[in-house]
PDB file of C-alpha atoms in Angstrom:
ATOM      1  CA  GLN M   1      98.159  94.700 118.955  1.00 67.00           C
ATOM      2  CA  LYS M   2      96.406  94.282 115.617  1.00 76.00           C
ATOM      3  CA  GLU M   3      93.593  96.875 114.756  1.00 87.00           C
ATOM      4  CA  VAL M   4      91.264  93.850 114.101  1.00 92.00           C
ATOM      5  CA  GLU M   5      91.423  90.612 116.105  1.00 92.00           C
ATOM      6  CA  GLN M   6      89.795  87.470 114.792  1.00 93.00           C
ATOM      7  CA  ASP M   7      90.170  83.825 116.286  1.00 87.00           C
ATOM      8  CA  PRO M   8      91.687  81.820 113.436  1.00 85.00           C
ATOM      9  CA  GLY M   9      89.893  78.522 114.379  1.00 85.00           C
ATOM     10  CA  PRO M  10      89.457  76.160 113.105  1.00 91.00           C
ATOM     11  CA  LEU M  11      85.838  76.076 114.160  1.00 95.00           C
ATOM     12  CA  SER M  12      84.232  72.529 113.580  1.00 96.00           C
ATOM     13  CA  VAL M  13      80.597  72.200 113.994  1.00 96.00           C
ATOM     14  CA  PRO M  14      77.878  69.593 112.766  1.00 97.00           C
ATOM     15  CA  GLU M  15      75.565  70.346 110.049  1.00 97.00           C
ATOM     16  CA  GLY M  16      72.487  72.299 111.294  1.00 97.00           C
ATOM     17  CA  ALA M  17      74.279  74.050 114.159  1.00 97.00           C
ATOM     18  CA  ILE M  18      74.201  77.682 114.607  1.00 97.00           C
ATOM     19  CA  VAL M  19      77.664  79.311 113.997  1.00 97.00           C
ATOM     20  CA  SER M  20      78.896  82.469 115.794  1.00 96.00           C
ATOM     21  CA  LEU M  21      81.971  84.152 114.233  1.00 97.00           C
ATOM     22  CA  ASN M  22      83.365  87.204 115.858  1.00 96.00           C
ATOM     23  CA  CYS M  23      85.951  90.029 115.518  1.00 96.00           C
ATOM     24  CA  THR M  24      86.934  92.783 117.970  1.00 95.00           C
ATOM     25  CA  TYR M  25      88.584  96.097 117.047  1.00 94.00           C
ATOM     26  CA  SER M  26      90.532  98.890 118.612  1.00 91.00           C
ATOM     27  CA  ASN M  27      89.858 101.861 116.212  1.00 87.00           C
ATOM     28  CA  SER M  28      86.677 103.689 117.209  1.00 86.00           C
ATOM     29  CA  ALA M  29      86.773 105.438 113.747  1.00 85.00           C
ATOM     30  CA  PHE M  30      85.814 102.331 111.944  1.00 87.00           C
ATOM     31  CA  GLN M  31      82.632 102.998 110.050  1.00 84.00           C
ATOM     32  CA  TYR M  32      81.687 100.153 107.744  1.00 89.00           C
ATOM     33  CA  PHE M  33      81.927  96.529 108.752  1.00 93.00           C
ATOM     34  CA  MET M  34      81.974  93.770 106.300  1.00 93.00           C
ATOM     35  CA  TRP M  35      82.050  89.863 106.234  1.00 96.00           C
ATOM     36  CA  TYR M  36      83.715  88.018 103.522  1.00 95.00           C
ATOM     37  CA  ARG M  37      83.697  84.267 102.741  1.00 97.00           C
ATOM     38  CA  GLN M  38      86.772  82.685 101.038  1.00 96.00           C
ATOM     39  CA  TYR M  39      86.817  79.159  99.822  1.00 95.00           C
ATOM     40  CA  SER M  40      90.236  77.443  99.266  1.00 90.00           C
ATOM     41  CA  ARG M  41      92.075  78.720  96.227  1.00 85.00           C
ATOM     42  CA  LYS M  42      89.473  81.399  95.542  1.00 89.00           C
ATOM     43  CA  GLY M  43      89.114  85.095  96.278  1.00 93.00           C
ATOM     44  CA  PRO M  44      87.003  86.524  99.065  1.00 94.00           C
ATOM     45  CA  GLU M  45      83.371  86.821  98.330  1.00 93.00           C
ATOM     46  CA  LEU M  46      81.414  89.649 100.081  1.00 91.00           C
ATOM     47  CA  LEU M  47      78.595  88.297 102.259  1.00 93.00           C
ATOM     48  CA  MET M  48      77.345  91.278 104.084  1.00 91.00           C
ATOM     49  CA  TYR M  49      78.338  94.751 104.971  1.00 88.00           C
ATOM     50  CA  THR M  50      76.787  97.100 107.754  1.00 89.00           C
ATOM     51  CA  TYR M  51      77.149 100.690 108.802  1.00 83.00           C
ATOM     52  CA  SER M  52      75.584 101.230 111.981  1.00 78.00           C
ATOM     53  CA  SER M  53      75.185  99.220 115.329  1.00 84.00           C
ATOM     54  CA  GLY M  54      72.469  96.757 115.286  1.00 87.00           C
ATOM     55  CA  ASN M  55      71.557  93.593 113.207  1.00 91.00           C
ATOM     56  CA  LYS M  56      71.256  93.013 109.633  1.00 93.00           C
ATOM     57  CA  GLU M  57      69.650  89.734 108.133  1.00 94.00           C
ATOM     58  CA  ASP M  58      70.220  88.132 104.824  1.00 93.00           C
ATOM     59  CA  GLY M  59      68.845  84.647 104.499  1.00 95.00           C
ATOM     60  CA  ARG M  60      70.664  82.283 107.044  1.00 97.00           C
ATOM     61  CA  PHE M  61      73.254  85.013 107.752  1.00 97.00           C
ATOM     62  CA  THR M  62      72.967  87.699 110.422  1.00 96.00           C
ATOM     63  CA  ALA M  63      75.516  90.430 110.862  1.00 96.00           C
ATOM     64  CA  GLN M  64      75.659  92.222 114.196  1.00 95.00           C
ATOM     65  CA  VAL M  65      77.600  95.277 115.181  1.00 94.00           C
ATOM     66  CA  ASP M  66      78.236  96.653 118.668  1.00 93.00           C
ATOM     67  CA  LYS M  67      80.194  99.827 118.309  1.00 91.00           C
ATOM     68  CA  SER M  68      80.290 100.536 122.119  1.00 91.00           C
ATOM     69  CA  SER M  69      81.978  97.172 122.537  1.00 92.00           C
ATOM     70  CA  LYS M  70      83.898  97.316 119.373  1.00 93.00           C
ATOM     71  CA  TYR M  71      82.609  93.943 118.560  1.00 93.00           C
ATOM     72  CA  ILE M  72      81.038  92.404 115.436  1.00 95.00           C
ATOM     73  CA  SER M  73      79.569  88.982 114.883  1.00 96.00           C
ATOM     74  CA  LEU M  74      78.329  86.931 112.049  1.00 97.00           C
ATOM     75  CA  PHE M  75      75.764  84.179 112.820  1.00 97.00           C
ATOM     76  CA  ILE M  76      75.024  81.366 110.329  1.00 97.00           C
ATOM     77  CA  ARG M  77      71.823  79.648 111.018  1.00 97.00           C
ATOM     78  CA  ASP M  78      71.240  75.907 109.719  1.00 97.00           C
ATOM     79  CA  SER M  79      74.887  75.626 108.844  1.00 97.00           C
ATOM     80  CA  GLN M  80      75.698  73.367 105.871  1.00 97.00           C
ATOM     81  CA  PRO M  81      78.898  71.623 104.768  1.00 97.00           C
ATOM     82  CA  SER M  82      78.994  74.092 101.740  1.00 96.00           C
ATOM     83  CA  ASP M  83      79.468  76.781 104.257  1.00 97.00           C
ATOM     84  CA  SER M  84      82.951  75.310 105.107  1.00 97.00           C
ATOM     85  CA  ALA M  85      85.285  78.253 104.337  1.00 97.00           C
ATOM     86  CA  THR M  86      87.428  80.977 105.945  1.00 96.00           C
ATOM     87  CA  TYR M  87      85.468  83.880 107.007  1.00 97.00           C
ATOM     88  CA  LEU M  88      87.047  87.225 107.114  1.00 96.00           C
ATOM     89  CA  CYS M  89      85.886  90.375 108.840  1.00 96.00           C
ATOM     90  CA  ALA M  90      86.834  93.714 107.448  1.00 93.00           C
ATOM     91  CA  MET M  91      86.374  97.280 108.377  1.00 92.00           C
ATOM     92  CA  ILE M  92      86.946 100.578 106.745  1.00 87.00           C
ATOM     93  CA  GLU M  93      88.853 103.217 108.639  1.00 78.00           C
ATOM     94  CA  GLU M  94      88.713 107.140 108.166  1.00 70.00           C
ATOM     95  CA  THR M  95      91.355 107.043 105.380  1.00 70.00           C
ATOM     96  CA  ASP M  96      89.155 104.788 103.400  1.00 75.00           C
ATOM     97  CA  LYS M  97      91.472 101.708 103.599  1.00 80.00           C
ATOM     98  CA  LEU M  98      89.983  98.261 104.317  1.00 84.00           C
ATOM     99  CA  ILE M  99      91.424  96.511 107.240  1.00 89.00           C
ATOM    100  CA  PHE M 100      90.935  92.723 107.417  1.00 92.00           C
ATOM    101  CA  GLY M 101      90.941  90.166 110.291  1.00 93.00           C
ATOM    102  CA  THR M 102      92.992  87.289 109.747  1.00 91.00           C
ATOM    103  CA  GLY M 103      90.090  84.962 109.110  1.00 94.00           C
ATOM    104  CA  THR M 104      88.237  82.092 110.926  1.00 95.00           C
ATOM    105  CA  ARG M 105      88.307  78.810 109.179  1.00 95.00           C
ATOM    106  CA  LEU M 106      85.008  77.040 109.556  1.00 96.00           C
ATOM    107  CA  GLN M 107      84.292  73.349 108.970  1.00 97.00           C
ATOM    108  CA  VAL M 108      80.868  71.895 108.881  1.00 97.00           C
ATOM    109  CA  PHE M 109      80.725  68.359 109.092  1.00 96.00           C
ATOM    110  CA  PRO M 110      77.608  66.136 107.885  1.00 94.00           C
TER     111      PRO M 110
ATOM    112  CA  LYS J   1      78.171  90.195  84.244  1.00 68.00           C
ATOM    113  CA  ALA J   2      81.518  88.818  84.300  1.00 81.00           C
ATOM    114  CA  GLY J   3      83.376  88.882  87.552  1.00 92.00           C
ATOM    115  CA  VAL J   4      86.921  90.373  88.201  1.00 96.00           C
ATOM    116  CA  THR J   5      89.463  88.512  86.235  1.00 96.00           C
ATOM    117  CA  GLN J   6      93.261  88.303  86.950  1.00 97.00           C
ATOM    118  CA  THR J   7      96.101  86.948  84.923  1.00 96.00           C
ATOM    119  CA  PRO J   8      98.220  85.020  85.346  1.00 96.00           C
ATOM    120  CA  ARG J   9      96.636  82.708  88.055  1.00 95.00           C
ATOM    121  CA  TYR J  10     100.015  81.208  88.917  1.00 95.00           C
ATOM    122  CA  LEU J  11     103.531  82.583  88.601  1.00 95.00           C
ATOM    123  CA  ILE J  12     107.057  81.261  89.657  1.00 97.00           C
ATOM    124  CA  LYS J  13     109.785  83.833  89.668  1.00 97.00           C
ATOM    125  CA  THR J  14     113.280  83.936  91.170  1.00 97.00           C
ATOM    126  CA  ARG J  15     114.749  86.623  93.612  1.00 97.00           C
ATOM    127  CA  GLY J  16     115.756  89.835  91.786  1.00 97.00           C
ATOM    128  CA  GLN J  17     113.317  89.398  89.043  1.00 97.00           C
ATOM    129  CA  GLN J  18     110.263  91.675  88.476  1.00 97.00           C
ATOM    130  CA  VAL J  19     106.711  90.667  87.890  1.00 98.00           C
ATOM    131  CA  THR J  20     103.588  92.311  86.429  1.00 98.00           C
ATOM    132  CA  LEU J  21     100.170  91.075  87.352  1.00 98.00           C
ATOM    133  CA  SER J  22      97.007  92.038  85.466  1.00 98.00           C
ATOM    134  CA  CYS J  23      93.352  92.826  86.656  1.00 98.00           C
ATOM    135  CA  SER J  24      90.309  93.306  84.688  1.00 97.00           C
ATOM    136  CA  PRO J  25      87.403  94.793  87.030  1.00 96.00           C
ATOM    137  CA  ILE J  26      83.720  94.214  86.597  1.00 95.00           C
ATOM    138  CA  SER J  27      82.245  96.026  83.736  1.00 94.00           C
ATOM    139  CA  GLY J  28      81.350  99.590  84.816  1.00 92.00           C
ATOM    140  CA  HIS J  29      83.458  99.476  87.893  1.00 93.00           C
ATOM    141  CA  ARG J  30      85.929 102.360  88.169  1.00 93.00           C
ATOM    142  CA  SER J  31      87.743 101.490  91.305  1.00 93.00           C
ATOM    143  CA  VAL J  32      90.382  98.750  91.555  1.00 95.00           C
ATOM    144  CA  SER J  33      92.238  97.745  94.700  1.00 95.00           C
ATOM    145  CA  TRP J  34      95.251  95.378  95.204  1.00 97.00           C
ATOM    146  CA  TYR J  35      95.835  93.204  98.343  1.00 96.00           C
ATOM    147  CA  GLN J  36      98.579  90.784  99.349  1.00 97.00           C
ATOM    148  CA  GLN J  37      97.486  87.696 101.222  1.00 95.00           C
ATOM    149  CA  THR J  38      99.843  85.569 103.200  1.00 93.00           C
ATOM    150  CA  PRO J  39      99.295  82.998 105.903  1.00 87.00           C
ATOM    151  CA  GLY J  40     101.218  85.000 108.364  1.00 83.00           C
ATOM    152  CA  GLN J  41      99.874  88.466 107.706  1.00 86.00           C
ATOM    153  CA  GLY J  42      96.537  87.712 106.312  1.00 89.00           C
ATOM    154  CA  LEU J  43      94.955  90.379 103.615  1.00 92.00           C
ATOM    155  CA  GLN J  44      96.859  93.484 103.363  1.00 93.00           C
ATOM    156  CA  PHE J  45      95.898  96.548 101.356  1.00 92.00           C
ATOM    157  CA  LEU J  46      98.469  97.492  98.735  1.00 95.00           C
ATOM    158  CA  PHE J  47      96.863 100.433  96.828  1.00 92.00           C
ATOM    159  CA  GLU J  48      93.631 101.561  95.137  1.00 93.00           C
ATOM    160  CA  TYR J  49      93.051 103.294  91.953  1.00 94.00           C
ATOM    161  CA  PHE J  50      90.053 105.271  90.702  1.00 93.00           C
ATOM    162  CA  SER J  51      89.759 106.773  87.288  1.00 91.00           C
ATOM    163  CA  GLU J  52      93.484 106.187  86.618  1.00 93.00           C
ATOM    164  CA  THR J  53      94.640 107.967  89.804  1.00 94.00           C
ATOM    165  CA  GLN J  54      96.004 106.330  92.792  1.00 93.00           C
ATOM    166  CA  ARG J  55      93.710 107.310  95.763  1.00 90.00           C
ATOM    167  CA  ASN J  56      95.199 105.405  98.480  1.00 88.00           C
ATOM    168  CA  LYS J  57      98.273 103.395  99.370  1.00 91.00           C
ATOM    169  CA  GLY J  58      99.138 100.809 102.050  1.00 91.00           C
ATOM    170  CA  ASN J  59     102.422 100.414 103.959  1.00 91.00           C
ATOM    171  CA  PHE J  60     104.471  98.600 101.299  1.00 95.00           C
ATOM    172  CA  PRO J  61     107.864  99.422  99.986  1.00 96.00           C
ATOM    173  CA  GLY J  62     108.311 101.368  96.653  1.00 95.00           C
ATOM    174  CA  ARG J  63     109.064  98.074  94.887  1.00 97.00           C
ATOM    175  CA  PHE J  64     105.296  97.580  94.871  1.00 97.00           C
ATOM    176  CA  SER J  65     103.745  99.792  92.268  1.00 97.00           C
ATOM    177  CA  GLY J  66     100.585  99.955  90.120  1.00 97.00           C
ATOM    178  CA  ARG J  67      98.642 101.884  87.454  1.00 97.00           C
ATOM    179  CA  GLN J  68      95.118 101.959  86.014  1.00 97.00           C
ATOM    180  CA  PHE J  69      94.357 102.437  82.464  1.00 96.00           C
ATOM    181  CA  SER J  70      91.519 104.450  80.898  1.00 95.00           C
ATOM    182  CA  ASN J  71      89.311 101.164  80.567  1.00 94.00           C
ATOM    183  CA  SER J  72      89.737 100.533  84.346  1.00 95.00           C
ATOM    184  CA  ARG J  73      91.990  97.728  83.897  1.00 97.00           C
ATOM    185  CA  SER J  74      94.926  97.767  86.339  1.00 98.00           C
ATOM    186  CA  GLU J  75      98.352  96.244  86.612  1.00 98.00           C
ATOM    187  CA  MET J  76     100.785  95.948  89.639  1.00 98.00           C
ATOM    188  CA  ASN J  77     104.308  95.418  89.373  1.00 98.00           C
ATOM    189  CA  VAL J  78     106.824  94.195  91.757  1.00 97.00           C
ATOM    190  CA  SER J  79     110.471  94.864  91.195  1.00 95.00           C
ATOM    191  CA  THR J  80     113.522  93.288  92.669  1.00 97.00           C
ATOM    192  CA  LEU J  81     111.417  90.207  93.963  1.00 97.00           C
ATOM    193  CA  GLU J  82     112.210  88.935  97.450  1.00 97.00           C
ATOM    194  CA  LEU J  83     111.358  85.449  99.000  1.00 97.00           C
ATOM    195  CA  GLY J  84     108.797  87.245 101.223  1.00 96.00           C
ATOM    196  CA  ASP J  85     106.861  88.505  98.234  1.00 97.00           C
ATOM    197  CA  SER J  86     105.482  84.876  97.729  1.00 97.00           C
ATOM    198  CA  ALA J  87     101.830  85.314  98.339  1.00 97.00           C
ATOM    199  CA  LEU J  88      98.253  85.561  96.715  1.00 96.00           C
ATOM    200  CA  TYR J  89      97.899  88.752  95.208  1.00 98.00           C
ATOM    201  CA  LEU J  90      94.112  89.769  95.070  1.00 97.00           C
ATOM    202  CA  CYS J  91      92.429  92.378  93.049  1.00 96.00           C
ATOM    203  CA  ALA J  92      89.062  93.822  93.944  1.00 95.00           C
ATOM    204  CA  SER J  93      86.854  96.252  91.951  1.00 94.00           C
ATOM    205  CA  SER J  94      83.914  98.546  93.000  1.00 91.00           C
ATOM    206  CA  GLN J  95      81.617 100.747  91.184  1.00 87.00           C
ATOM    207  CA  GLY J  96      82.492 103.919  92.975  1.00 78.00           C
ATOM    208  CA  GLN J  97      85.024 105.192  95.503  1.00 74.00           C
ATOM    209  CA  GLY J  98      83.394 103.294  98.386  1.00 71.00           C
ATOM    210  CA  GLN J  99      85.212 100.172  99.646  1.00 72.00           C
ATOM    211  CA  GLU J 100      82.341  98.485 101.215  1.00 71.00           C
ATOM    212  CA  THR J 101      81.009  96.847  98.173  1.00 82.00           C
ATOM    213  CA  GLN J 102      84.092  95.410  96.582  1.00 88.00           C
ATOM    214  CA  TYR J 103      84.188  92.259  94.513  1.00 91.00           C
ATOM    215  CA  PHE J 104      87.387  90.188  94.514  1.00 94.00           C
ATOM    216  CA  GLY J 105      88.923  88.183  91.687  1.00 95.00           C
ATOM    217  CA  PRO J 106      90.487  84.816  92.060  1.00 94.00           C
ATOM    218  CA  GLY J 107      94.036  86.104  92.650  1.00 96.00           C
ATOM    219  CA  THR J 108      97.339  85.544  91.312  1.00 97.00           C
ATOM    220  CA  ARG J 109      99.576  83.070  93.259  1.00 96.00           C
ATOM    221  CA  LEU J 110     103.176  84.135  93.024  1.00 97.00           C
ATOM    222  CA  LEU J 111     105.926  81.979  94.207  1.00 97.00           C
ATOM    223  CA  VAL J 112     109.306  83.566  94.458  1.00 97.00           C
ATOM    224  CA  LEU J 113     112.327  81.003  94.576  1.00 96.00           C
TER     225      LEU J 113
END
């Protein structure tokens, strides 16, 4: 079993929809939780990072962490075709290494 | 500020050869990390350097090595290339030792024939 599980998708939604992306993890020692967006042929781009359980909002993006369930989510409101990309969750373990999920491919169609 | 730059962007090598990839971090950033990204395994951590010292290392064989220079630029070397080393190699930089705010470069796509 991988330390971080993420549904690979693809997830296909119409423009304007609310998108929910999720990751589960097994290591309760994970402390920081990040979401990255990766466009084709580009490096990952940091979207958000959170430390504690709860919600963090940035524009159309909301990151949610539930440490008790070992579950994190990224919500995208009013999704746009330009949001079409692969979304990677990542977590930092106690040895300070970054562990990534395999990524979820999102397609937003007009 | 200029972002993280990586050279070369594309590389084709044959089995048994060695390769050196270069990374220039964002100005002022002292930490550089390297990752390998493949369709099957996703993004996997290779190693991290901070102030010219390797601070952390992933689970890769000794054929993968790296170093960091006094200007924070970093290189990674892969010796005795294998077909399975074909991947996108990504470099990321951060200001301090924290991994939570890393910024990635565009990557070097290596194809081993």
